[in-house]
mmCIF file of C-alpha atoms in Angstrom:
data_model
loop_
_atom_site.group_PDB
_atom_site.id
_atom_site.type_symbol
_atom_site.label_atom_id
_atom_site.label_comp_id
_atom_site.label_asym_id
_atom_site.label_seq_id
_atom_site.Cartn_x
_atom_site.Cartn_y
_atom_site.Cartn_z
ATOM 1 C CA UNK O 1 -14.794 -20.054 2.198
ATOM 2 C CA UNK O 2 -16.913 -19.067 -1.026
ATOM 3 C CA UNK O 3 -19.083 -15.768 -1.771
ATOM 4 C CA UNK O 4 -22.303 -18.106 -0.487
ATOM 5 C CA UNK O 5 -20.866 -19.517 2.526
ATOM 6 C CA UNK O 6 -20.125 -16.037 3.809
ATOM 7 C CA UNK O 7 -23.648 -14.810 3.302
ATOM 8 C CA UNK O 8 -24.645 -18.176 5.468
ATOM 9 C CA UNK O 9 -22.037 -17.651 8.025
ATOM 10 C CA UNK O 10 -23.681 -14.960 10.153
ATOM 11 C CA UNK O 11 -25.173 -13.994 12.424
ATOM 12 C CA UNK O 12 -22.460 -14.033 15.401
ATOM 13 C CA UNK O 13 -23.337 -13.626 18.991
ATOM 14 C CA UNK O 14 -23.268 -9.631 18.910
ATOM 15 C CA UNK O 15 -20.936 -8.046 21.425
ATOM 16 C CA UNK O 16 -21.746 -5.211 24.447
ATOM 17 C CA UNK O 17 -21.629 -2.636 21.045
ATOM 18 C CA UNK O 18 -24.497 -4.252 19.267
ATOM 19 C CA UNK O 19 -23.980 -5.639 16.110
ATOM 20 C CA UNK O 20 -20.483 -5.734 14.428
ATOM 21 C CA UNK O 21 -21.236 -5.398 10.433
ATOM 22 C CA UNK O 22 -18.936 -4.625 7.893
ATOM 23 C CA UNK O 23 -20.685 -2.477 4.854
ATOM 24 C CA UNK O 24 -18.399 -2.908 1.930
ATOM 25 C CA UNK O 25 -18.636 0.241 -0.581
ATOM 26 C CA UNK O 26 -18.474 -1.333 -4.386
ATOM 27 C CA UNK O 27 -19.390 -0.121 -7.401
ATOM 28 C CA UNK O 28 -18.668 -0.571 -11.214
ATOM 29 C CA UNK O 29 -18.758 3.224 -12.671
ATOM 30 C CA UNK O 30 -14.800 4.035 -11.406
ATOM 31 C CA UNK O 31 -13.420 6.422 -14.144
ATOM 32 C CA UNK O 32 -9.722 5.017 -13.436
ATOM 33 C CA UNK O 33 -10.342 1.457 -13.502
ATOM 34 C CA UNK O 34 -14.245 0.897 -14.579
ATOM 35 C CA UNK O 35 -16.077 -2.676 -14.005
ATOM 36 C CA UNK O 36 -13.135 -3.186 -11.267
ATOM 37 C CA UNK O 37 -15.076 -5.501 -8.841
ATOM 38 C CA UNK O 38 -16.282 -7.736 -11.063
ATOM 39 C CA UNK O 39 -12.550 -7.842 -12.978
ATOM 40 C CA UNK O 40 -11.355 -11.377 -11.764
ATOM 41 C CA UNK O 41 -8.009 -11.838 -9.798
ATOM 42 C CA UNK O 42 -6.827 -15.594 -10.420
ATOM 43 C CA UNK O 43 -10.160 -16.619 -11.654
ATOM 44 C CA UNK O 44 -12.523 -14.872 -8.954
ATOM 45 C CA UNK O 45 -13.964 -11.454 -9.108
ATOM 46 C CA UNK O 46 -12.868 -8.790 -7.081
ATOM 47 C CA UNK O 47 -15.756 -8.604 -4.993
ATOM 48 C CA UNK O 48 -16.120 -12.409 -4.405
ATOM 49 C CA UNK O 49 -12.135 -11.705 -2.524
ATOM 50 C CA UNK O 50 -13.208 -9.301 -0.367
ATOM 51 C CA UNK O 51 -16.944 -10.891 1.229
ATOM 52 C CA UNK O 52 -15.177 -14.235 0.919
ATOM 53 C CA UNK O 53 -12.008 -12.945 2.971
ATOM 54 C CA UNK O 54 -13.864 -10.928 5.392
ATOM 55 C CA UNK O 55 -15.842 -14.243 6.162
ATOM 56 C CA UNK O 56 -12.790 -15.165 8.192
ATOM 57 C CA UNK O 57 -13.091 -12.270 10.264
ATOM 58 C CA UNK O 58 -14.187 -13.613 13.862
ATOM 59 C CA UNK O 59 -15.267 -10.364 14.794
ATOM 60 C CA UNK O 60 -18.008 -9.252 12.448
ATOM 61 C CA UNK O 61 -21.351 -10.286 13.169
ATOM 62 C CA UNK O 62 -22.977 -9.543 9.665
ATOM 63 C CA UNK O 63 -21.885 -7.991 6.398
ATOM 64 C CA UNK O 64 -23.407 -5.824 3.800
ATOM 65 C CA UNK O 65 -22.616 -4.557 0.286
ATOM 66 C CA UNK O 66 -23.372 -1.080 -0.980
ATOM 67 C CA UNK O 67 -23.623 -0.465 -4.512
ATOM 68 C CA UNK O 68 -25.086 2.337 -6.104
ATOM 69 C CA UNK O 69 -28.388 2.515 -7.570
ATOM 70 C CA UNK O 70 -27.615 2.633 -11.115
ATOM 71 C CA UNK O 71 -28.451 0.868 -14.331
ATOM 72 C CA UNK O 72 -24.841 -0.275 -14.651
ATOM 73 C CA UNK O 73 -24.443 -1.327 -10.910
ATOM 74 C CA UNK O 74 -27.703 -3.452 -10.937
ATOM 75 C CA UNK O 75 -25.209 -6.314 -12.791
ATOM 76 C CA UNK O 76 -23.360 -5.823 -9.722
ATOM 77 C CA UNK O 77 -25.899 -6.137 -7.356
ATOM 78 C CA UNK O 78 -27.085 -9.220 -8.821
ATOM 79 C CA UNK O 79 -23.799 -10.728 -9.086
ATOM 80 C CA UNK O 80 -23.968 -10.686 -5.321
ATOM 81 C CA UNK O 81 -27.602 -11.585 -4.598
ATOM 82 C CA UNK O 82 -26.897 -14.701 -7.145
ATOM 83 C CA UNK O 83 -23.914 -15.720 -4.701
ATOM 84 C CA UNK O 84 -26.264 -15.154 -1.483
ATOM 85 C CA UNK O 85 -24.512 -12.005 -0.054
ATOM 86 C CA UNK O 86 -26.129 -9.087 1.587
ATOM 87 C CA UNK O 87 -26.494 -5.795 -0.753
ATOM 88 C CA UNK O 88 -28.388 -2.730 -1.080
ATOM 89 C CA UNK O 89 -28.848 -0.248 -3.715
ATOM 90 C CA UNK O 90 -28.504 3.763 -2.515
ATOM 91 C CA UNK O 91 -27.615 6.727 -4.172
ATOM 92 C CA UNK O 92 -24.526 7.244 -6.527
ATOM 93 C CA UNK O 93 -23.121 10.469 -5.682
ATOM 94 C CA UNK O 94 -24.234 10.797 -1.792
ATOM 95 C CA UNK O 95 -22.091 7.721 -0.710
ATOM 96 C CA UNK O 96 -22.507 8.803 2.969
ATOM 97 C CA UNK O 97 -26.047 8.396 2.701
ATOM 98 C CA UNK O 98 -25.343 4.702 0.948
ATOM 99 C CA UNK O 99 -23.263 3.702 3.768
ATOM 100 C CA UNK O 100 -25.642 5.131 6.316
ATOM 101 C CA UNK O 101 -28.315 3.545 4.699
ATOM 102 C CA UNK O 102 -26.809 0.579 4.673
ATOM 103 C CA UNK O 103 -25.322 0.545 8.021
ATOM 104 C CA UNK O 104 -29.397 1.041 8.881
ATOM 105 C CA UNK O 105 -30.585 -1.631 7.003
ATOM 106 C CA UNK O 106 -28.255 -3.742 8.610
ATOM 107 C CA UNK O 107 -29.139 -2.708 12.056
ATOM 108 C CA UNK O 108 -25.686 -2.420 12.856
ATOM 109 C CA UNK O 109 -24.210 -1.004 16.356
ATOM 110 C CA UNK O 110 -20.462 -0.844 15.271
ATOM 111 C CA UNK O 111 -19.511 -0.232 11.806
ATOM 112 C CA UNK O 112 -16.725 -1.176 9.601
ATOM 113 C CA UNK O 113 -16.488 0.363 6.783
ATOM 114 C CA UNK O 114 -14.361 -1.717 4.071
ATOM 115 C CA UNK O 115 -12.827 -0.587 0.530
ATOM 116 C CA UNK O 116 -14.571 -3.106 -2.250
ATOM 117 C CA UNK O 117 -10.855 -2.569 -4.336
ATOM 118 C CA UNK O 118 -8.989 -4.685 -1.160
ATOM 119 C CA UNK O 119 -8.983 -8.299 -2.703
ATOM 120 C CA UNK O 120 -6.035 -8.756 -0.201
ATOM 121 C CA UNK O 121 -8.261 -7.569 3.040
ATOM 122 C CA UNK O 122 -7.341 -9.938 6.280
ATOM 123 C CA UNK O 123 -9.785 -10.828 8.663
ATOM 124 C CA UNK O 124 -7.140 -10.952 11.173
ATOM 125 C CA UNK O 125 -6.853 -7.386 10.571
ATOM 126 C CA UNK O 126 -10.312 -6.324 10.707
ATOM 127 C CA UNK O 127 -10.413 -8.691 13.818
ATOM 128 C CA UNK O 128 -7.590 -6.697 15.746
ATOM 129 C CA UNK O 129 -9.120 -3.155 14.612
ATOM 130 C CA UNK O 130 -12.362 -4.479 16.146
ATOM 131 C CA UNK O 131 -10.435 -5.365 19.648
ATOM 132 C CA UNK O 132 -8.273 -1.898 19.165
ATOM 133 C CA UNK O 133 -11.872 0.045 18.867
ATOM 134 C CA UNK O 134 -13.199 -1.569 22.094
ATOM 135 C CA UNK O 135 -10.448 -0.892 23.910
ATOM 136 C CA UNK O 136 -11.591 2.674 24.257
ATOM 137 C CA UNK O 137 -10.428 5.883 23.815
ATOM 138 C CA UNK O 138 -11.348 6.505 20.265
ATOM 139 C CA UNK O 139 -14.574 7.684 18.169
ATOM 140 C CA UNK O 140 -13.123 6.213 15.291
ATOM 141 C CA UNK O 141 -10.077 3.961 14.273
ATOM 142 C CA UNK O 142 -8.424 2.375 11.390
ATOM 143 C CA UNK O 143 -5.643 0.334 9.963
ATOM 144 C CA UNK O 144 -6.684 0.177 6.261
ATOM 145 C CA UNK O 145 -3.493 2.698 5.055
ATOM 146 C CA UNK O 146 -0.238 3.335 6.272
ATOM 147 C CA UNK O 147 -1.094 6.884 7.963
ATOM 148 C CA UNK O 148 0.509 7.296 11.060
ATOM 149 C CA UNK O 149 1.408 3.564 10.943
ATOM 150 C CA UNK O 150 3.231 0.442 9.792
ATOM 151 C CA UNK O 151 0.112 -1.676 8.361
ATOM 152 C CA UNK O 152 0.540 -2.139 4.521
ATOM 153 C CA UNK O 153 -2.120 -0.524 2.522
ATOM 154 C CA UNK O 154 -4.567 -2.419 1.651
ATOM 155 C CA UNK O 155 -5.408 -5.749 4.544
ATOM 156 C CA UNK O 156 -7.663 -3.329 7.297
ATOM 157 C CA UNK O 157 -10.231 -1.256 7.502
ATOM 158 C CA UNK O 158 -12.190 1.338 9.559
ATOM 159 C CA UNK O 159 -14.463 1.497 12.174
ATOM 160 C CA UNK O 160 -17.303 4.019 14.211
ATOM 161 C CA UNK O 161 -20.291 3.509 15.922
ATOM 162 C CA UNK O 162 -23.488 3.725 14.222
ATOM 163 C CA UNK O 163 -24.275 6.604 16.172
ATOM 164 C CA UNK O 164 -20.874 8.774 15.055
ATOM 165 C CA UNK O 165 -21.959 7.412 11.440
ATOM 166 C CA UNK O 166 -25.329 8.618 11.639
ATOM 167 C CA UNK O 167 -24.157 12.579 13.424
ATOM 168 C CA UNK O 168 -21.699 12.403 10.071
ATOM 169 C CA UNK O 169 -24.433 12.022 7.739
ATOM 170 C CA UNK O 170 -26.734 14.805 9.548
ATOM 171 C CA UNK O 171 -23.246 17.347 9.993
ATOM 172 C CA UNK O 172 -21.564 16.834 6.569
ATOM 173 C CA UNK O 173 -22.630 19.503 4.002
ATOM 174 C CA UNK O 174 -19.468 19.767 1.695
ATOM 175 C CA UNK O 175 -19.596 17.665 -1.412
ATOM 176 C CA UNK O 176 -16.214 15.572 -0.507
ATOM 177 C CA UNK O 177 -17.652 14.699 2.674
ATOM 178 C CA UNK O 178 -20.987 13.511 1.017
ATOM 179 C CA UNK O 179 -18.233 11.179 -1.663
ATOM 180 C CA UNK O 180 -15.429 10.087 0.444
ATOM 181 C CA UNK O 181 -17.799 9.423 3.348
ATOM 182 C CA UNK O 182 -15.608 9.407 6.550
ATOM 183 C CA UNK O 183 -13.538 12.773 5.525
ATOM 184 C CA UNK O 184 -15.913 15.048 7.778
ATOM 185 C CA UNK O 185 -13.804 12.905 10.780
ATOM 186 C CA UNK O 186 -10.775 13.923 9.009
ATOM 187 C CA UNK O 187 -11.884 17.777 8.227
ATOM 188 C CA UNK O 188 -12.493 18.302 11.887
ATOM 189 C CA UNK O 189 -10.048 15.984 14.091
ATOM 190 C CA UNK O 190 -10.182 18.837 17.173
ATOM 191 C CA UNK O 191 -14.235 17.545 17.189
ATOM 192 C CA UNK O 192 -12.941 13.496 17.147
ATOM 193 C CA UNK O 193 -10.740 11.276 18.864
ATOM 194 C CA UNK O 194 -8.949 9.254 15.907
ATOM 195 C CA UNK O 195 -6.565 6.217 16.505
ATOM 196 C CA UNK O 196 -4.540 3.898 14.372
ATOM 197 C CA UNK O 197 -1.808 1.073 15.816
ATOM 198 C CA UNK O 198 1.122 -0.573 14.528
ATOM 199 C CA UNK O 199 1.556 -4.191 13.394
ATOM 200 C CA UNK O 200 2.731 -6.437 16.526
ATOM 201 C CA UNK O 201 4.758 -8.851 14.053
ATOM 202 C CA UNK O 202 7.938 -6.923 12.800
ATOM 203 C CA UNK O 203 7.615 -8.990 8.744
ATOM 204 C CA UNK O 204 3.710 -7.382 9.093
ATOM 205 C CA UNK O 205 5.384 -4.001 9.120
ATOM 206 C CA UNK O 206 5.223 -3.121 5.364
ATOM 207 C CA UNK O 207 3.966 0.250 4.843
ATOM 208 C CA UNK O 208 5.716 0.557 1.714
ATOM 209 C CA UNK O 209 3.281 -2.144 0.144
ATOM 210 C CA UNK O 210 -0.002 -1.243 -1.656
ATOM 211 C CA UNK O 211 -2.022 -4.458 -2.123
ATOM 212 C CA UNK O 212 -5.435 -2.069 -3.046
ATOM 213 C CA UNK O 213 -6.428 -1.775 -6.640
ATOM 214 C CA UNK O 214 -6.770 1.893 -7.718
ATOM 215 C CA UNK O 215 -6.254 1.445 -11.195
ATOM 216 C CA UNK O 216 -4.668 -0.452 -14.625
ATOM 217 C CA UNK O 217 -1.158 -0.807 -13.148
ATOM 218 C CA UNK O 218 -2.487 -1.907 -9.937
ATOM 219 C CA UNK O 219 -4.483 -4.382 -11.139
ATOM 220 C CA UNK O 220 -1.650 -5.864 -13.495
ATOM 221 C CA UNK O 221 0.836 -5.825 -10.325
ATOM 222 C CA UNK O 222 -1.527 -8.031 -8.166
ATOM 223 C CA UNK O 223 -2.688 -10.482 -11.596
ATOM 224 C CA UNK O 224 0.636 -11.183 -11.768
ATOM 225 C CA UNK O 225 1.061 -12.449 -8.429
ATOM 226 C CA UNK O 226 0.689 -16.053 -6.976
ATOM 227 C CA UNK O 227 -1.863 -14.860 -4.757
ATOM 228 C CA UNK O 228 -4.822 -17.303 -3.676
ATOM 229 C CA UNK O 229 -7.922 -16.224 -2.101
ATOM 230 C CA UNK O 230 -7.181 -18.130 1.088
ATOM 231 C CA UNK O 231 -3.552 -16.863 1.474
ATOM 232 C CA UNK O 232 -3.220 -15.161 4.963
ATOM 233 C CA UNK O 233 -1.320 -11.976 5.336
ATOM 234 C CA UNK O 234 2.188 -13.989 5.946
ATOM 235 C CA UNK O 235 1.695 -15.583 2.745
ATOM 236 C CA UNK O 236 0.924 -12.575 0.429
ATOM 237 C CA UNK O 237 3.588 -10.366 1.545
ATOM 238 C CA UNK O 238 5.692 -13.557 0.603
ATOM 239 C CA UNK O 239 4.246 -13.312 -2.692
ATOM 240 C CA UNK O 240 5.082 -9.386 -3.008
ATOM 241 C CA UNK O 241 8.775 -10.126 -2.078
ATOM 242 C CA UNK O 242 9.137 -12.924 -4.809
ATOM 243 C CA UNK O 243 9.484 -15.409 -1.508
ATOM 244 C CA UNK O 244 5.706 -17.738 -3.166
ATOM 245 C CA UNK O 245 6.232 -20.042 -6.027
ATOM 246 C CA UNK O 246 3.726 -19.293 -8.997
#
């Protein structure tokens, strides 16, 4: 499915949690790997992998993109409006306040908070963190690294209500918590019930692959790859283990 169709393929029916809507968190101004959603990856920029993959999640009920409102980020955010998919511009430095923002904007009830440097994200990943979430028990949950589990990094994601998202922004003073948006959850776990859950296929348990681009080398690992944006998880991990023909 392209960048366009995705924007065109919500809305969903909405579940008993409201809206399910993944805000993706992109911009161009990384100091270890700058312009990195718009580098391409077989042809297709960064970011176009990641809206087009989450597409195929069943799950999500909307999506939204949030870039920061800079000078440099505007090519960015009109990269994405040319391809049709939801963005926002927020401020730089206060990425909570982005992602809140955006979570607002896109009246969502349940928020899932994706990584713009995951070309390899798997909507059948985001899908099952969806189904873990509303199982219960949890304030917030996630399968995006290998903490405390067997997922490789790099094909999840996380997930909160709009309400926890919204008592982070209000509670979170220190300037790490205001940048790496969800660490207040992780600064106070007595205050929050987190989860996480293992792969249920045993070739899905890979925790010793990173398919998220961080920087140079990471980017020149997956480029050389046979990867395809419509590979499903089976597939790439193929691909890592030499198993895909180029």
């Amino acid at each position: 499915m392209s960048a366009r169709q995705a924007a065109t393929a919500w809305p969903k029916q909405a579940g008993k949690d409201g809206k399910v809507v993944a805000i993706v968190q992109a911009r161009l101004g990384s100091t270890r790997l700058p312009l990195k959603s718009l580098l391409t990856l077989r042809g297709l920029p960064i970011i176009d992998w990641v809206t087009g993959r989450l597409a195929k999640a069943r799950r999500l009920d909307g999506l939204m993109v949030a870039v920061p409102d800079t000078e440099l980020d505007r090519v960015l955010y009109e990269h994405l409006e040319r391809r049709g998919v939801p963005v926002m511009a927020g401020p730089e430095e206060d990425v909570l306040a982005r992602f809140a923002l955006a979570a607002k904007q896109a009246d969502a009830g349940l928020v899932v908070r994706v990584c713009a440097d995951n070309p390899c994200i798997w909507g059948e990943a985001v899908d099952r963190l969806v189904d873990f979430y509303r199982k219960g028990g949890c304030d917030y949950a996630y399968n995006h690294i290998p903490r405390n589990n067997l997922w490789p990094d790099g094909l999840g994601a996380e997930i909160l209500s709009r309400d926890l998202l919204d008592e982070l922004d209000s509670r979170a003073k220190l300037p790490s918590q205001r940048e790496h948006c969800l660490n207040y959850i992780w600064d106070n776990p007595e205050r929050y019930r987190i989860a996480t859950f293992d792969p249920v296929e045993p070739w899905l348990r890979r925790p010793d692959l990173k398919l998220d681009v961080d920087s140079a080398e990471d980017f020149r690992r997956l480029a050389l790859l046979p990867l395809a944006p419509d590979m499903d998880a089976r597939a790439i991990i193929d691909a890592c283990d030499g198993d895909a023909g180029a």
